Amino acid sequence: FEGDLKKGILLRGNVESGKTLLMKIFSRLMRRTPKRFGIVTTRSIVAKFNERGTEALKDYGKESYYRNQFNYPDKSKPICRCIDDLGAESIGMHFGNKFDVIGEIIQDREEEFMTTGMVTHFTTNLKAEELEHHYGKRIRSRLKRMCNMLTLNCEKGRA
């Protein structure tokens, strides 16, 4: 591994290749360390935005730095997360206003990564070009800056 251990992981692979399962295993292994993390799907984040509006972003973006959803013993440490299924979400809609919820959260978390070292992991079925098409060059660039890009090369049911 020639990546940066201070960065998060963007784990890319085919549908049902085991990305989420692997991140759940990592999460479980890290549960007693300062780098522990919880996993949340992009679809559930967008659903919360649709229900609560921009207030819901505080649970996942910069302001999550101050939240203690996973009961960290040291409340001054940034909250590490794994955002599952990048690119599978729909555009957020709150009171008729469309919003790129996940793109906004990625920008917030990248800013916090640069200032506090807050780590974010991601899983996705999308290739690099597809991520750029879905979110734009700016978001793809931020993902590269804050994550080690890894590809899981396996087919459904085969390791």
CSV table of C-alpha atoms in Angstrom, one decimal:
chain,number,residue,atom,x,y,z
A,1,PHE,CA,0.0,0.0,0.0
A,2,GLU,CA,1.5,3.3,-1.1
A,3,GLY,CA,-1.3,5.5,0.0
A,4,ASP,CA,-1.5,8.1,2.7
A,5,LEU,CA,-2.6,6.6,6.1
A,6,LYS,CA,-4.0,10.0,7.1
A,7,LYS,CA,-6.5,9.9,4.3
A,8,GLY,CA,-9.8,8.1,4.1
A,9,ILE,CA,-10.6,5.3,1.6
A,10,LEU,CA,-12.8,5.5,-1.4
A,11,LEU,CA,-13.6,1.9,-2.1
A,12,ARG,CA,-14.8,1.3,-5.7
A,13,GLY,CA,-16.1,-2.0,-7.0
A,14,ASN,CA,-18.8,-3.8,-8.9
A,15,VAL,CA,-22.3,-4.2,-7.5
A,16,GLU,CA,-22.3,-6.8,-4.8
A,17,SER,CA,-18.6,-7.2,-4.7
A,18,GLY,CA,-18.4,-6.8,-1.0
A,19,LYS,CA,-17.5,-3.1,-0.5
A,20,THR,CA,-20.0,-2.4,2.2
A,21,LEU,CA,-19.3,-5.7,4.0
A,22,LEU,CA,-15.6,-4.9,3.9
A,23,MET,CA,-16.2,-1.4,5.4
A,24,LYS,CA,-18.5,-2.9,8.1
A,25,ILE,CA,-15.6,-5.3,9.0
A,26,PHE,CA,-13.2,-2.4,9.2
A,27,SER,CA,-15.7,-0.4,11.3
A,28,ARG,CA,-16.0,-3.3,13.7
A,29,LEU,CA,-12.2,-3.7,13.9
A,30,MET,CA,-11.8,0.0,14.6
A,31,ARG,CA,-14.6,0.3,17.2
A,32,ARG,CA,-12.2,0.7,20.2
A,33,THR,CA,-9.8,3.1,18.5
A,34,PRO,CA,-10.0,6.9,18.0
A,35,LYS,CA,-10.4,6.2,14.2
A,36,ARG,CA,-13.7,4.3,14.6
A,37,PHE,CA,-16.4,5.2,12.2
A,38,GLY,CA,-20.1,4.6,11.6
A,39,ILE,CA,-21.6,3.8,8.2
A,40,VAL,CA,-24.4,5.7,6.6
A,41,THR,CA,-25.9,5.4,3.1
A,42,THR,CA,-26.2,8.3,0.7
A,43,ARG,CA,-29.9,7.4,0.3
A,44,SER,CA,-30.6,7.8,4.0
A,45,ILE,CA,-28.7,11.1,4.1
A,46,VAL,CA,-30.8,12.5,1.2
A,47,ALA,CA,-34.0,11.1,2.8
A,48,LYS,CA,-33.2,13.0,6.0
A,49,PHE,CA,-32.5,16.2,4.0
A,50,ASN,CA,-35.8,15.8,2.2
A,51,GLU,CA,-37.5,15.6,5.6
A,52,ARG,CA,-35.5,18.2,7.6
A,53,GLY,CA,-33.8,20.4,5.0
A,54,THR,CA,-30.3,21.9,5.5
A,55,GLU,CA,-30.5,21.2,9.2
A,56,ALA,CA,-29.9,17.5,8.4
A,57,LEU,CA,-26.6,18.4,6.8
A,58,LYS,CA,-25.2,19.2,10.3
A,59,ASP,CA,-25.2,15.5,11.1
A,60,TYR,CA,-22.8,14.7,8.2
A,61,GLY,CA,-20.8,17.7,7.1
A,62,LYS,CA,-18.6,20.2,9.0
A,63,GLU,CA,-20.8,20.6,12.0
A,64,SER,CA,-20.7,16.8,12.6
A,65,TYR,CA,-17.3,17.6,14.1
A,66,TYR,CA,-19.2,18.8,17.1
A,67,ARG,CA,-21.8,16.0,17.2
A,68,ASN,CA,-21.3,12.8,19.1
A,69,GLN,CA,-23.6,10.4,17.4
A,70,PHE,CA,-21.3,7.5,17.9
A,71,ASN,CA,-20.5,8.2,21.6
A,72,TYR,CA,-16.9,9.0,21.1
A,73,PRO,CA,-15.1,9.2,24.5
A,74,ASP,CA,-13.1,12.3,23.3
A,75,LYS,CA,-15.7,14.8,22.1
A,76,SER,CA,-12.9,17.1,20.8
A,77,LYS,CA,-11.9,14.6,18.0
A,78,PRO,CA,-13.4,14.9,14.5
A,79,ILE,CA,-16.0,12.3,13.6
A,80,CYS,CA,-14.9,9.8,11.0
A,81,ARG,CA,-17.6,8.3,8.8
A,82,CYS,CA,-18.1,6.0,5.9
A,83,ILE,CA,-20.6,7.2,3.4
A,84,ASP,CA,-21.9,4.2,1.6
A,85,ASP,CA,-23.1,3.9,-2.1
A,86,LEU,CA,-21.8,7.2,-3.5
A,87,GLY,CA,-23.7,8.0,-6.6
A,88,ALA,CA,-26.7,5.9,-5.9
A,89,GLU,CA,-28.7,8.8,-4.3
A,90,SER,CA,-31.2,11.0,-5.9
A,91,ILE,CA,-31.1,14.8,-5.8
A,92,GLY,CA,-32.4,16.2,-2.5
A,93,MET,CA,-35.7,18.1,-2.6
A,94,HIS,CA,-37.0,20.2,0.3
A,95,PHE,CA,-40.0,22.4,-0.1
A,96,GLY,CA,-39.5,22.3,-3.9
A,97,ASN,CA,-35.8,23.3,-3.7
A,98,LYS,CA,-33.4,20.9,-5.4
A,99,PHE,CA,-30.1,20.3,-3.7
A,100,ASP,CA,-27.0,18.2,-4.3
A,101,VAL,CA,-26.9,16.9,-0.7
A,102,ILE,CA,-24.0,14.5,-1.1
A,103,GLY,CA,-21.9,17.0,-3.1
A,104,GLU,CA,-22.3,19.6,-0.4
A,105,ILE,CA,-21.4,17.1,2.4
A,106,ILE,CA,-18.3,16.1,0.5
A,107,GLN,CA,-17.2,19.7,0.2
A,108,ASP,CA,-17.8,20.3,3.9
A,109,ARG,CA,-15.9,17.2,4.9
A,110,GLU,CA,-13.0,18.0,2.7
A,111,GLU,CA,-12.7,21.4,4.3
A,112,GLU,CA,-12.7,19.7,7.7
A,113,PHE,CA,-10.2,17.1,6.5
A,114,MET,CA,-7.8,19.9,5.4
A,115,THR,CA,-8.2,21.8,8.8
A,116,THR,CA,-8.7,19.1,11.4
A,117,GLY,CA,-7.8,15.8,9.7
A,118,MET,CA,-11.4,14.5,9.9
A,119,VAL,CA,-11.4,11.3,7.8
A,120,THR,CA,-14.2,10.2,5.6
A,121,HIS,CA,-14.5,6.8,3.8
A,122,PHE,CA,-16.7,6.1,0.8
A,123,THR,CA,-18.0,3.1,-1.2
A,124,THR,CA,-19.2,3.4,-4.7
A,125,ASN,CA,-20.0,1.4,-7.8
A,126,LEU,CA,-18.9,4.3,-10.0
A,127,LYS,CA,-15.6,4.6,-11.9
A,128,ALA,CA,-13.6,7.8,-11.6
A,129,GLU,CA,-15.0,9.2,-14.8
A,130,GLU,CA,-18.5,8.4,-13.7
A,131,LEU,CA,-18.0,10.1,-10.3
A,132,GLU,CA,-16.8,13.2,-12.2
A,133,HIS,CA,-19.9,13.1,-14.5
A,134,HIS,CA,-22.2,12.6,-11.5
A,135,TYR,CA,-20.7,15.3,-9.1
A,136,GLY,CA,-18.4,17.4,-11.3
A,137,LYS,CA,-14.7,18.0,-11.4
A,138,ARG,CA,-14.6,20.0,-8.2
A,139,ILE,CA,-16.1,17.2,-6.1
A,140,ARG,CA,-13.9,14.5,-7.8
A,141,SER,CA,-10.8,16.6,-7.0
A,142,ARG,CA,-11.9,16.9,-3.4
A,143,LEU,CA,-12.4,13.2,-3.2
A,144,LYS,CA,-8.9,12.6,-4.5
A,145,ARG,CA,-7.5,15.0,-2.0
A,146,MET,CA,-9.1,13.4,1.0
A,147,CYS,CA,-9.2,9.7,0.0
A,148,ASN,CA,-7.0,6.8,-1.1
A,149,MET,CA,-8.7,5.5,-4.2
A,150,LEU,CA,-8.9,1.7,-4.1
A,151,THR,CA,-10.7,-0.7,-6.4
A,152,LEU,CA,-12.1,-4.0,-5.2
A,153,ASN,CA,-11.7,-6.5,-8.1
A,154,CYS,CA,-14.2,-9.3,-7.5
A,155,GLU,CA,-17.4,-10.5,-9.0
A,156,LYS,CA,-20.6,-11.1,-7.0
A,157,GLY,CA,-20.0,-14.1,-4.7
A,158,ARG,CA,-16.4,-14.5,-5.6
A,159,ALA,CA,-13.4,-13.3,-3.5
